[in-house]
Amino acid sequence: MVRIEDYGEFETAWCPGCGNFGILKALKKALVGLGKEPHEVLLVSGIGQSGKLPHYLRCNTFNGLHGRTLPPATGAKAANQELTVLAIAGDGDAYGEGGNHLVHAIRRNPDITLLVHNNQIYGLTKGQASPTSDLGMKTKVQGHGVFETPLNPLALAISLDCSFVARGFAGDVSHLSNLIAKAIKHKGFSLVDILQPCVTFNRLNTFQWYRERVYRLEDTGHRPDDRTEAFEKSLEWGDKIPIGVFYERRGPTFEDNLPALSRGPLYRQKHDLSLVEKLMEKFM
Ligand SMILES: Cc1ncc(C[n+]2csc(CCOP(=O)(O)OP(=O)(O)O)c2C)c(N)n1
Ligand SMILES: [Mg+2]
């Protein structure tokens, strides 16, 4: 039986008190709760403080380019559907540089889970505004305050009919770990946006700031199969911030739609090299 210790314990480069510790804890708890062995799991990340998370778990990992978590994660799942694939990204990574990939991954619906460490700031590069920084937030670069309308990742995902859309809070590890487990179990593309306080570069959206505002959707009788209600809930931001599963629907995945995968994962399929030879002959 798999245990938390099987995922290892590593020294991190995160600041003491960082919200990323809650996410790491919740992820390990979710994987162990689902009985996933480290060799059955692949974590794909980009660049950022968030992108370091896979360095701190003993399992399969791929750390690629900033904003480019989703293409290799989608490819890995297509090659081996037996793997549990998670893409790990920051708000800059997933919603800024990787925004285009996010839109099209949602449309494609691969059976992978995207965890976004949403600290509403570029952490690794020391505190520039990100697409989710609140209006008016002052940084060393945005000296007069952020004036761009913040991107609402949940509303965007629901408008694209994303098959699973949730928001968690790094300060509520057991709730977050439950959400991550649900997202992994869901068949299709799952987005879990995680409110993750950055204790060094975001002095506005602190643990206390989030704690005073978050409430659980499941306590309100919210029905995740109601897309219109999910959209309405996704617009709530300010004095009250909902967390939980906003929206969930069933439907064919990217892998279901690929005829080449009907005979099982690519790596298990026997290849008939004579077919390739015949093809090559045509070009002789
Ligand atoms: C292609 C490319 N563009 C920009 C950068 C510089 N860069 C590295 S991380 C980062 C943003 C990090 O913010 P976020 O994705 O929110 O992650 P965090 O550190 O906050 O977890 C940027 C702009 C880069 N490494 N590569
Ligand atoms: Mg960030």
PDB file of C-alpha atoms and ligand atoms in Angstrom:
ATOM      1  CA  MET A   1       0.000   0.000   0.000  1.00  0.00           C
ATOM      2  CA  VAL A   2       1.292   3.450  -0.924  1.00  0.00           C
ATOM      3  CA  ARG A   3       2.292   5.834   1.887  1.00  0.00           C
ATOM      4  CA  ILE A   4       2.999   9.587   2.001  1.00  0.00           C
ATOM      5  CA  GLU A   5       6.693   8.784   2.697  1.00  0.00           C
ATOM      6  CA  ASP A   6       6.913   7.003  -0.681  1.00  0.00           C
ATOM      7  CA  TYR A   7       6.718  10.444  -2.318  1.00  0.00           C
ATOM      8  CA  GLY A   8       9.827  11.544  -0.406  1.00  0.00           C
ATOM      9  CA  GLU A   9      10.739  14.580   1.638  1.00  0.00           C
ATOM     10  CA  PHE A  10      12.930  17.248   0.035  1.00  0.00           C
ATOM     11  CA  GLU A  11      14.538  20.538   0.955  1.00  0.00           C
ATOM     12  CA  THR A  12      12.729  23.339  -0.892  1.00  0.00           C
ATOM     13  CA  ALA A  13      13.748  26.752  -2.220  1.00  0.00           C
ATOM     14  CA  TRP A  14      10.406  28.328  -1.208  1.00  0.00           C
ATOM     15  CA  CYS A  15      10.162  31.142   1.369  1.00  0.00           C
ATOM     16  CA  PRO A  16       9.124  30.090   4.891  1.00  0.00           C
ATOM     17  CA  GLY A  17       5.317  30.327   5.141  1.00  0.00           C
ATOM     18  CA  CYS A  18       4.742  30.133   1.344  1.00  0.00           C
ATOM     19  CA  GLY A  19       1.311  28.921   0.217  1.00  0.00           C
ATOM     20  CA  ASN A  20       3.069  26.372  -2.000  1.00  0.00           C
ATOM     21  CA  PHE A  21       3.696  24.154   1.046  1.00  0.00           C
ATOM     22  CA  GLY A  22      -0.071  23.684   1.477  1.00  0.00           C
ATOM     23  CA  ILE A  23      -0.399  22.684  -2.184  1.00  0.00           C
ATOM     24  CA  LEU A  24       2.472  20.174  -1.929  1.00  0.00           C
ATOM     25  CA  LYS A  25       0.884  18.633   1.162  1.00  0.00           C
ATOM     26  CA  ALA A  26      -2.596  18.505  -0.394  1.00  0.00           C
ATOM     27  CA  LEU A  27      -1.278  16.920  -3.600  1.00  0.00           C
ATOM     28  CA  LYS A  28       0.608  14.166  -1.746  1.00  0.00           C
ATOM     29  CA  LYS A  29      -2.470  13.497   0.388  1.00  0.00           C
ATOM     30  CA  ALA A  30      -4.705  13.260  -2.692  1.00  0.00           C
ATOM     31  CA  LEU A  31      -2.343  10.895  -4.546  1.00  0.00           C
ATOM     32  CA  VAL A  32      -1.957   8.605  -1.539  1.00  0.00           C
ATOM     33  CA  GLY A  33      -5.706   8.716  -0.838  1.00  0.00           C
ATOM     34  CA  LEU A  34      -6.331   7.516  -4.411  1.00  0.00           C
ATOM     35  CA  GLY A  35      -3.774   4.726  -3.954  1.00  0.00           C
ATOM     36  CA  LYS A  36      -1.518   6.078  -6.703  1.00  0.00           C
ATOM     37  CA  GLU A  37       2.026   4.709  -6.595  1.00  0.00           C
ATOM     38  CA  PRO A  38       4.795   7.216  -7.535  1.00  0.00           C
ATOM     39  CA  HIS A  39       5.615   5.312 -10.753  1.00  0.00           C
ATOM     40  CA  GLU A  40       1.984   5.753 -11.915  1.00  0.00           C
ATOM     41  CA  VAL A  41       2.149   9.553 -11.683  1.00  0.00           C
ATOM     42  CA  LEU A  42       3.675  12.171 -14.006  1.00  0.00           C
ATOM     43  CA  LEU A  43       3.990  15.826 -13.000  1.00  0.00           C
ATOM     44  CA  VAL A  44       4.730  18.312 -15.796  1.00  0.00           C
ATOM     45  CA  SER A  45       5.658  21.886 -14.953  1.00  0.00           C
ATOM     46  CA  GLY A  46       6.926  25.106 -16.508  1.00  0.00           C
ATOM     47  CA  ILE A  47       9.019  27.865 -14.933  1.00  0.00           C
ATOM     48  CA  GLY A  48       8.145  29.688 -11.720  1.00  0.00           C
ATOM     49  CA  GLN A  49       8.175  29.033  -7.978  1.00  0.00           C
ATOM     50  CA  SER A  50       5.161  26.833  -8.761  1.00  0.00           C
ATOM     51  CA  GLY A  51       7.171  25.030 -11.450  1.00  0.00           C
ATOM     52  CA  LYS A  52       9.528  23.748  -8.730  1.00  0.00           C
ATOM     53  CA  LEU A  53       6.829  21.620  -7.081  1.00  0.00           C
ATOM     54  CA  PRO A  54       7.641  18.470  -9.089  1.00  0.00           C
ATOM     55  CA  HIS A  55      11.230  18.689  -7.764  1.00  0.00           C
ATOM     56  CA  TYR A  56       9.813  17.978  -4.318  1.00  0.00           C
ATOM     57  CA  LEU A  57       8.007  14.687  -5.026  1.00  0.00           C
ATOM     58  CA  ARG A  58       9.595  11.379  -5.868  1.00  0.00           C
ATOM     59  CA  CYS A  59       7.647  10.394  -9.030  1.00  0.00           C
ATOM     60  CA  ASN A  60       7.921  10.896 -12.812  1.00  0.00           C
ATOM     61  CA  THR A  61       8.516  14.539 -13.657  1.00  0.00           C
ATOM     62  CA  PHE A  62       9.122  16.781 -16.661  1.00  0.00           C
ATOM     63  CA  ASN A  63      10.124  20.405 -16.088  1.00  0.00           C
ATOM     64  CA  GLY A  64       9.919  22.314 -19.366  1.00  0.00           C
ATOM     65  CA  LEU A  65       9.528  25.894 -20.555  1.00  0.00           C
ATOM     66  CA  HIS A  66       7.601  28.791 -19.036  1.00  0.00           C
ATOM     67  CA  GLY A  67       3.978  28.697 -20.226  1.00  0.00           C
ATOM     68  CA  ARG A  68       4.396  25.337 -21.930  1.00  0.00           C
ATOM     69  CA  THR A  69       3.134  22.836 -19.366  1.00  0.00           C
ATOM     70  CA  LEU A  70       0.065  21.689 -21.282  1.00  0.00           C
ATOM     71  CA  PRO A  71       1.516  20.477 -24.617  1.00  0.00           C
ATOM     72  CA  PRO A  72       3.943  17.923 -23.076  1.00  0.00           C
ATOM     73  CA  ALA A  73       1.312  16.868 -20.515  1.00  0.00           C
ATOM     74  CA  THR A  74      -1.231  16.274 -23.303  1.00  0.00           C
ATOM     75  CA  GLY A  75       1.369  14.340 -25.333  1.00  0.00           C
ATOM     76  CA  ALA A  76       2.416  12.164 -22.402  1.00  0.00           C
ATOM     77  CA  LYS A  77      -1.200  11.207 -21.682  1.00  0.00           C
ATOM     78  CA  ALA A  78      -1.805  10.371 -25.353  1.00  0.00           C
ATOM     79  CA  ALA A  79       1.259   8.093 -25.341  1.00  0.00           C
ATOM     80  CA  ASN A  80       0.316   6.379 -22.098  1.00  0.00           C
ATOM     81  CA  GLN A  81      -3.263   6.658 -20.819  1.00  0.00           C
ATOM     82  CA  GLU A  82      -2.316   4.500 -17.839  1.00  0.00           C
ATOM     83  CA  LEU A  83      -0.374   7.420 -16.340  1.00  0.00           C
ATOM     84  CA  THR A  84      -2.015   9.919 -13.989  1.00  0.00           C
ATOM     85  CA  VAL A  85      -0.849  13.190 -15.533  1.00  0.00           C
ATOM     86  CA  LEU A  86      -0.875  16.527 -13.716  1.00  0.00           C
ATOM     87  CA  ALA A  87       0.285  19.836 -15.151  1.00  0.00           C
ATOM     88  CA  ILE A  88       1.617  22.227 -12.501  1.00  0.00           C
ATOM     89  CA  ALA A  89       1.708  25.931 -13.321  1.00  0.00           C
ATOM     90  CA  GLY A  90       1.704  29.450 -11.906  1.00  0.00           C
ATOM     91  CA  ASP A  91      -0.818  32.146 -12.772  1.00  0.00           C
ATOM     92  CA  GLY A  92       1.751  33.769 -15.072  1.00  0.00           C
ATOM     93  CA  ASP A  93       2.639  30.370 -16.516  1.00  0.00           C
ATOM     94  CA  ALA A  94      -0.937  29.164 -17.139  1.00  0.00           C
ATOM     95  CA  TYR A  95      -2.880  32.381 -17.750  1.00  0.00           C
ATOM     96  CA  GLY A  96      -0.210  34.692 -19.216  1.00  0.00           C
ATOM     97  CA  GLU A  97       2.484  33.083 -21.346  1.00  0.00           C
ATOM     98  CA  GLY A  98       0.519  29.799 -21.565  1.00  0.00           C
ATOM     99  CA  GLY A  99      -2.950  31.333 -21.989  1.00  0.00           C
ATOM    100  CA  ASN A 100      -3.293  30.191 -25.591  1.00  0.00           C
ATOM    101  CA  HIS A 101      -2.415  26.600 -24.672  1.00  0.00           C
ATOM    102  CA  LEU A 102      -5.001  26.679 -21.885  1.00  0.00           C
ATOM    103  CA  VAL A 103      -7.817  27.696 -24.239  1.00  0.00           C
ATOM    104  CA  HIS A 104      -7.040  24.940 -26.708  1.00  0.00           C
ATOM    105  CA  ALA A 105      -6.347  22.242 -24.106  1.00  0.00           C
ATOM    106  CA  ILE A 106      -9.827  22.920 -22.700  1.00  0.00           C
ATOM    107  CA  ARG A 107     -11.322  22.460 -26.191  1.00  0.00           C
ATOM    108  CA  ARG A 108      -9.309  19.272 -26.756  1.00  0.00           C
ATOM    109  CA  ASN A 109     -10.248  17.804 -23.367  1.00  0.00           C
ATOM    110  CA  PRO A 110      -7.297  15.503 -22.585  1.00  0.00           C
ATOM    111  CA  ASP A 111      -7.737  13.505 -19.376  1.00  0.00           C
ATOM    112  CA  ILE A 112      -5.230  15.537 -17.359  1.00  0.00           C
ATOM    113  CA  THR A 113      -5.411  17.805 -14.310  1.00  0.00           C
ATOM    114  CA  LEU A 114      -4.029  21.344 -14.287  1.00  0.00           C
ATOM    115  CA  LEU A 115      -3.145  22.780 -10.871  1.00  0.00           C
ATOM    116  CA  VAL A 116      -2.593  26.551 -11.003  1.00  0.00           C
ATOM    117  CA  HIS A 117      -0.726  28.074  -8.050  1.00  0.00           C
ATOM    118  CA  ASN A 118      -2.543  31.402  -8.311  1.00  0.00           C
ATOM    119  CA  ASN A 119      -0.624  33.848  -6.104  1.00  0.00           C
ATOM    120  CA  GLN A 120      -1.772  36.783  -8.282  1.00  0.00           C
ATOM    121  CA  ILE A 121       1.886  37.754  -8.915  1.00  0.00           C
ATOM    122  CA  TYR A 122       5.034  36.702 -10.773  1.00  0.00           C
ATOM    123  CA  GLY A 123       6.860  35.190  -7.788  1.00  0.00           C
ATOM    124  CA  LEU A 124      10.055  33.795  -9.305  1.00  0.00           C
ATOM    125  CA  THR A 125      10.909  37.026 -11.124  1.00  0.00           C
ATOM    126  CA  LYS A 126      10.346  38.998  -7.905  1.00  0.00           C
ATOM    127  CA  GLY A 127       6.965  40.619  -7.960  1.00  0.00           C
ATOM    128  CA  GLN A 128       5.597  41.903 -11.268  1.00  0.00           C
ATOM    129  CA  ALA A 129       1.817  41.941 -11.844  1.00  0.00           C
ATOM    130  CA  SER A 130       0.333  38.781 -13.337  1.00  0.00           C
ATOM    131  CA  PRO A 131      -2.909  38.382 -15.338  1.00  0.00           C
ATOM    132  CA  THR A 132      -4.803  37.772 -12.068  1.00  0.00           C
ATOM    133  CA  SER A 133      -3.349  40.674 -10.022  1.00  0.00           C
ATOM    134  CA  ASP A 134      -6.150  42.771  -8.536  1.00  0.00           C
ATOM    135  CA  LEU A 135      -6.890  46.209 -10.000  1.00  0.00           C
ATOM    136  CA  GLY A 136      -4.872  48.958  -8.328  1.00  0.00           C
ATOM    137  CA  MET A 137      -2.187  46.639  -6.911  1.00  0.00           C
ATOM    138  CA  LYS A 138       1.137  48.481  -6.838  1.00  0.00           C
ATOM    139  CA  THR A 139       4.367  46.675  -7.687  1.00  0.00           C
ATOM    140  CA  LYS A 140       7.903  47.800  -8.553  1.00  0.00           C
ATOM    141  CA  VAL A 141       6.866  47.729 -12.237  1.00  0.00           C
ATOM    142  CA  GLN A 142       3.218  48.778 -11.900  1.00  0.00           C
ATOM    143  CA  GLY A 143       4.132  51.865  -9.821  1.00  0.00           C
ATOM    144  CA  HIS A 144       0.769  53.564 -10.398  1.00  0.00           C
ATOM    145  CA  GLY A 145      -1.186  50.371  -9.790  1.00  0.00           C
ATOM    146  CA  VAL A 146      -2.500  47.629 -12.081  1.00  0.00           C
ATOM    147  CA  PHE A 147      -4.994  49.047 -14.601  1.00  0.00           C
ATOM    148  CA  GLU A 148      -5.606  45.983 -16.820  1.00  0.00           C
ATOM    149  CA  THR A 149      -8.860  44.122 -16.134  1.00  0.00           C
ATOM    150  CA  PRO A 150      -7.882  40.957 -14.230  1.00  0.00           C
ATOM    151  CA  LEU A 151      -8.361  37.692 -16.086  1.00  0.00           C
ATOM    152  CA  ASN A 152     -11.037  35.488 -14.530  1.00  0.00           C
ATOM    153  CA  PRO A 153      -9.768  31.943 -15.129  1.00  0.00           C
ATOM    154  CA  LEU A 154     -12.908  30.197 -13.859  1.00  0.00           C
ATOM    155  CA  ALA A 155     -15.294  32.275 -15.970  1.00  0.00           C
ATOM    156  CA  LEU A 156     -13.026  31.733 -18.985  1.00  0.00           C
ATOM    157  CA  ALA A 157     -12.951  27.963 -18.441  1.00  0.00           C
ATOM    158  CA  ILE A 158     -16.710  27.677 -17.889  1.00  0.00           C
ATOM    159  CA  SER A 159     -17.404  29.766 -20.994  1.00  0.00           C
ATOM    160  CA  LEU A 160     -15.321  27.247 -22.960  1.00  0.00           C
ATOM    161  CA  ASP A 161     -17.335  24.356 -21.413  1.00  0.00           C
ATOM    162  CA  CYS A 162     -14.226  23.019 -19.632  1.00  0.00           C
ATOM    163  CA  SER A 163     -15.129  19.586 -18.290  1.00  0.00           C
ATOM    164  CA  PHE A 164     -14.114  20.220 -14.628  1.00  0.00           C
ATOM    165  CA  VAL A 165     -13.593  23.624 -13.012  1.00  0.00           C
ATOM    166  CA  ALA A 166     -12.711  24.133  -9.352  1.00  0.00           C
ATOM    167  CA  ARG A 167     -11.031  26.603  -6.996  1.00  0.00           C
ATOM    168  CA  GLY A 168      -9.145  25.693  -3.827  1.00  0.00           C
ATOM    169  CA  PHE A 169      -7.254  27.571  -1.121  1.00  0.00           C
ATOM    170  CA  ALA A 170      -3.717  26.634  -0.049  1.00  0.00           C
ATOM    171  CA  GLY A 171      -4.674  27.535   3.531  1.00  0.00           C
ATOM    172  CA  ASP A 172      -7.321  24.778   3.650  1.00  0.00           C
ATOM    173  CA  VAL A 173      -5.271  21.649   2.929  1.00  0.00           C
ATOM    174  CA  SER A 174      -7.926  18.978   3.558  1.00  0.00           C
ATOM    175  CA  HIS A 175     -10.510  20.760   1.351  1.00  0.00           C
ATOM    176  CA  LEU A 176      -7.867  21.295  -1.349  1.00  0.00           C
ATOM    177  CA  SER A 177      -6.704  17.712  -1.223  1.00  0.00           C
ATOM    178  CA  ASN A 178     -10.311  16.567  -1.704  1.00  0.00           C
ATOM    179  CA  LEU A 179     -10.664  18.861  -4.709  1.00  0.00           C
ATOM    180  CA  ILE A 180      -7.425  17.581  -6.261  1.00  0.00           C
ATOM    181  CA  ALA A 181      -8.587  13.975  -5.772  1.00  0.00           C
ATOM    182  CA  LYS A 182     -11.921  14.786  -7.465  1.00  0.00           C
ATOM    183  CA  ALA A 183     -10.106  16.511 -10.326  1.00  0.00           C
ATOM    184  CA  ILE A 184      -7.799  13.516 -10.856  1.00  0.00           C
ATOM    185  CA  LYS A 185     -10.749  11.090 -10.787  1.00  0.00           C
ATOM    186  CA  HIS A 186     -12.697  13.203 -13.286  1.00  0.00           C
ATOM    187  CA  LYS A 187     -12.358  11.872 -16.840  1.00  0.00           C
ATOM    188  CA  GLY A 188     -11.368  14.865 -18.964  1.00  0.00           C
ATOM    189  CA  PHE A 189      -9.534  18.152 -18.568  1.00  0.00           C
ATOM    190  CA  SER A 190      -9.692  19.474 -14.999  1.00  0.00           C
ATOM    191  CA  LEU A 191      -8.702  22.966 -13.934  1.00  0.00           C
ATOM    192  CA  VAL A 192      -8.028  23.551 -10.241  1.00  0.00           C
ATOM    193  CA  ASP A 193      -7.218  27.213  -9.623  1.00  0.00           C
ATOM    194  CA  ILE A 194      -5.575  27.468  -6.186  1.00  0.00           C
ATOM    195  CA  LEU A 195      -5.455  30.678  -4.135  1.00  0.00           C
ATOM    196  CA  GLN A 196      -1.841  30.608  -2.990  1.00  0.00           C
ATOM    197  CA  PRO A 197      -0.540  33.440  -0.827  1.00  0.00           C
ATOM    198  CA  CYS A 198       2.938  34.688  -1.835  1.00  0.00           C
ATOM    199  CA  VAL A 199       4.307  35.943   1.481  1.00  0.00           C
ATOM    200  CA  THR A 200       7.168  37.906  -0.095  1.00  0.00           C
ATOM    201  CA  PHE A 201       5.864  39.692  -3.205  1.00  0.00           C
ATOM    202  CA  ASN A 202       2.099  39.936  -2.717  1.00  0.00           C
ATOM    203  CA  ARG A 203       1.335  41.834   0.478  1.00  0.00           C
ATOM    204  CA  LEU A 204      -2.289  42.416  -0.590  1.00  0.00           C
ATOM    205  CA  ASN A 205      -3.709  38.892  -1.022  1.00  0.00           C
ATOM    206  CA  THR A 206      -2.394  37.371   2.213  1.00  0.00           C
ATOM    207  CA  PHE A 207      -3.519  34.246   4.111  1.00  0.00           C
ATOM    208  CA  GLN A 208      -5.679  36.504   6.268  1.00  0.00           C
ATOM    209  CA  TRP A 209      -7.125  38.358   3.262  1.00  0.00           C
ATOM    210  CA  TYR A 210      -8.244  35.059   1.672  1.00  0.00           C
ATOM    211  CA  ARG A 211      -9.370  33.550   4.988  1.00  0.00           C
ATOM    212  CA  GLU A 212     -11.762  36.452   5.606  1.00  0.00           C
ATOM    213  CA  ARG A 213     -13.353  35.953   2.186  1.00  0.00           C
ATOM    214  CA  VAL A 214     -13.427  32.295   1.139  1.00  0.00           C
ATOM    215  CA  TYR A 215     -16.522  30.175   1.622  1.00  0.00           C
ATOM    216  CA  ARG A 216     -17.358  26.659   0.442  1.00  0.00           C
ATOM    217  CA  LEU A 217     -19.700  26.282  -2.506  1.00  0.00           C
ATOM    218  CA  GLU A 218     -20.806  22.861  -1.272  1.00  0.00           C
ATOM    219  CA  ASP A 219     -22.338  24.542   1.808  1.00  0.00           C
ATOM    220  CA  THR A 220     -24.641  26.590  -0.422  1.00  0.00           C
ATOM    221  CA  GLY A 221     -26.400  23.791  -2.310  1.00  0.00           C
ATOM    222  CA  HIS A 222     -24.553  24.728  -5.524  1.00  0.00           C
ATOM    223  CA  ARG A 223     -25.045  22.136  -8.293  1.00  0.00           C
ATOM    224  CA  PRO A 224     -21.906  21.689 -10.436  1.00  0.00           C
ATOM    225  CA  ASP A 225     -23.990  20.410 -13.382  1.00  0.00           C
ATOM    226  CA  ASP A 226     -25.679  23.825 -13.719  1.00  0.00           C
ATOM    227  CA  ARG A 227     -23.402  25.729 -16.105  1.00  0.00           C
ATOM    228  CA  THR A 228     -25.246  29.058 -15.864  1.00  0.00           C
ATOM    229  CA  GLU A 229     -25.131  29.027 -12.065  1.00  0.00           C
ATOM    230  CA  ALA A 230     -21.458  27.994 -12.211  1.00  0.00           C
ATOM    231  CA  PHE A 231     -20.753  30.986 -14.461  1.00  0.00           C
ATOM    232  CA  GLU A 232     -22.582  33.332 -12.067  1.00  0.00           C
ATOM    233  CA  LYS A 233     -20.580  31.959  -9.124  1.00  0.00           C
ATOM    234  CA  SER A 234     -17.333  32.383 -11.065  1.00  0.00           C
ATOM    235  CA  LEU A 235     -18.011  36.149 -11.283  1.00  0.00           C
ATOM    236  CA  GLU A 236     -18.024  36.499  -7.477  1.00  0.00           C
ATOM    237  CA  TRP A 237     -14.780  38.145  -6.293  1.00  0.00           C
ATOM    238  CA  GLY A 238     -14.198  40.686  -3.546  1.00  0.00           C
ATOM    239  CA  ASP A 239     -15.861  40.458  -0.149  1.00  0.00           C
ATOM    240  CA  LYS A 240     -16.848  36.856  -0.815  1.00  0.00           C
ATOM    241  CA  ILE A 241     -14.780  34.317  -2.782  1.00  0.00           C
ATOM    242  CA  PRO A 242     -16.270  30.859  -3.435  1.00  0.00           C
ATOM    243  CA  ILE A 243     -14.087  27.725  -3.348  1.00  0.00           C
ATOM    244  CA  GLY A 244     -15.084  24.178  -4.371  1.00  0.00           C
ATOM    245  CA  VAL A 245     -16.270  22.519  -7.584  1.00  0.00           C
ATOM    246  CA  PHE A 246     -17.935  25.136  -9.797  1.00  0.00           C
ATOM    247  CA  TYR A 247     -18.675  23.006 -12.852  1.00  0.00           C
ATOM    248  CA  GLU A 248     -18.426  19.406 -14.009  1.00  0.00           C
ATOM    249  CA  ARG A 249     -19.659  17.657 -17.157  1.00  0.00           C
ATOM    250  CA  ARG A 250     -19.055  14.315 -18.816  1.00  0.00           C
ATOM    251  CA  GLY A 251     -17.978  13.883 -22.426  1.00  0.00           C
ATOM    252  CA  PRO A 252     -15.437  12.184 -24.702  1.00  0.00           C
ATOM    253  CA  THR A 253     -11.805  12.977 -24.028  1.00  0.00           C
ATOM    254  CA  PHE A 254      -8.968  13.740 -26.464  1.00  0.00           C
ATOM    255  CA  GLU A 255      -7.753  10.145 -26.014  1.00  0.00           C
ATOM    256  CA  ASP A 256     -11.275   8.730 -26.691  1.00  0.00           C
ATOM    257  CA  ASN A 257     -11.340  10.702 -29.926  1.00  0.00           C
ATOM    258  CA  LEU A 258      -7.978   9.447 -31.237  1.00  0.00           C
ATOM    259  CA  PRO A 259      -8.558   6.300 -33.366  1.00  0.00           C
ATOM    260  CA  ALA A 260      -4.887   5.271 -32.933  1.00  0.00           C
ATOM    261  CA  LEU A 261      -5.511   4.770 -29.217  1.00  0.00           C
ATOM    262  CA  SER A 262      -8.477   2.409 -29.603  1.00  0.00           C
ATOM    263  CA  ARG A 263      -6.004  -0.506 -29.374  1.00  0.00           C
ATOM    264  CA  GLY A 264      -4.605   0.754 -26.076  1.00  0.00           C
ATOM    265  CA  PRO A 265      -1.668   2.978 -25.097  1.00  0.00           C
ATOM    266  CA  LEU A 266       0.820   3.614 -27.902  1.00  0.00           C
ATOM    267  CA  TYR A 267       3.712   2.195 -25.924  1.00  0.00           C
ATOM    268  CA  ARG A 268       1.938  -1.187 -25.615  1.00  0.00           C
ATOM    269  CA  GLN A 269       0.951  -1.488 -29.262  1.00  0.00           C
ATOM    270  CA  LYS A 270       2.912  -3.865 -31.488  1.00  0.00           C
ATOM    271  CA  HIS A 271       4.221  -2.136 -34.591  1.00  0.00           C
ATOM    272  CA  ASP A 272       4.104  -3.817 -37.978  1.00  0.00           C
ATOM    273  CA  LEU A 273       7.321  -2.571 -39.579  1.00  0.00           C
ATOM    274  CA  SER A 274       6.374  -4.051 -42.945  1.00  0.00           C
ATOM    275  CA  LEU A 275       3.727  -1.304 -43.239  1.00  0.00           C
ATOM    276  CA  VAL A 276       6.448   1.318 -42.798  1.00  0.00           C
ATOM    277  CA  GLU A 277       8.615  -0.444 -45.378  1.00  0.00           C
ATOM    278  CA  LYS A 278       5.726  -0.397 -47.877  1.00  0.00           C
ATOM    279  CA  LEU A 279       5.265   3.303 -47.278  1.00  0.00           C
ATOM    280  CA  MET A 280       8.985   3.953 -47.724  1.00  0.00           C
ATOM    281  CA  GLU A 281       8.946   2.046 -51.018  1.00  0.00           C
ATOM    282  CA  LYS A 282       6.474   4.585 -52.393  1.00  0.00           C
ATOM    283  CA  PHE A 283       9.104   7.279 -51.986  1.00  0.00           C
ATOM    284  CA  MET A 284      11.917   5.279 -53.607  1.00  0.00           C
TER     285      MET A 284
HETATM  286  C1  LIG B   1       9.609  32.166 -22.266  1.00  0.00           C
HETATM  287  C2  LIG B   1       9.887  32.830 -20.959  1.00  0.00           C
HETATM  288  N1  LIG B   1       9.332  34.029 -20.683  1.00  0.00           N
HETATM  289  C3  LIG B   1       9.547  34.636 -19.500  1.00  0.00           C
HETATM  290  C4  LIG B   1      10.369  34.031 -18.568  1.00  0.00           C
HETATM  291  C5  LIG B   1      10.645  34.728 -17.256  1.00  0.00           C
HETATM  292  N2  LIG B   1       9.790  34.196 -16.209  1.00  0.00           N
HETATM  293  C6  LIG B   1      10.152  33.119 -15.475  1.00  0.00           C
HETATM  294  S1  LIG B   1       9.010  32.711 -14.342  1.00  0.00           S
HETATM  295  C7  LIG B   1       8.020  33.994 -14.815  1.00  0.00           C
HETATM  296  C8  LIG B   1       6.693  34.283 -14.162  1.00  0.00           C
HETATM  297  C9  LIG B   1       6.469  33.493 -12.940  1.00  0.00           C
HETATM  298  O1  LIG B   1       5.180  33.754 -12.453  1.00  0.00           O
HETATM  299  P1  LIG B   1       4.133  32.599 -12.247  1.00  0.00           P
HETATM  300  O2  LIG B   1       3.961  31.793 -13.475  1.00  0.00           O
HETATM  301  O3  LIG B   1       2.908  33.224 -11.685  1.00  0.00           O
HETATM  302  O4  LIG B   1       4.853  31.635 -11.182  1.00  0.00           O
HETATM  303  P2  LIG B   1       5.222  31.886  -9.641  1.00  0.00           P
HETATM  304  O5  LIG B   1       6.696  32.113  -9.578  1.00  0.00           O
HETATM  305  O6  LIG B   1       4.432  33.057  -9.155  1.00  0.00           O
HETATM  306  O7  LIG B   1       4.816  30.598  -8.987  1.00  0.00           O
HETATM  307  C10 LIG B   1       8.573  34.720 -15.858  1.00  0.00           C
HETATM  308  C11 LIG B   1       7.955  35.898 -16.486  1.00  0.00           C
HETATM  309  C12 LIG B   1      10.920  32.761 -18.876  1.00  0.00           C
HETATM  310  N3  LIG B   1      11.668  32.081 -18.010  1.00  0.00           N
HETATM  311  N4  LIG B   1      10.664  32.203 -20.074  1.00  0.00           N
HETATM  312 MG    MG B   2       2.412  33.485  -9.685  1.00  0.00          MG
END
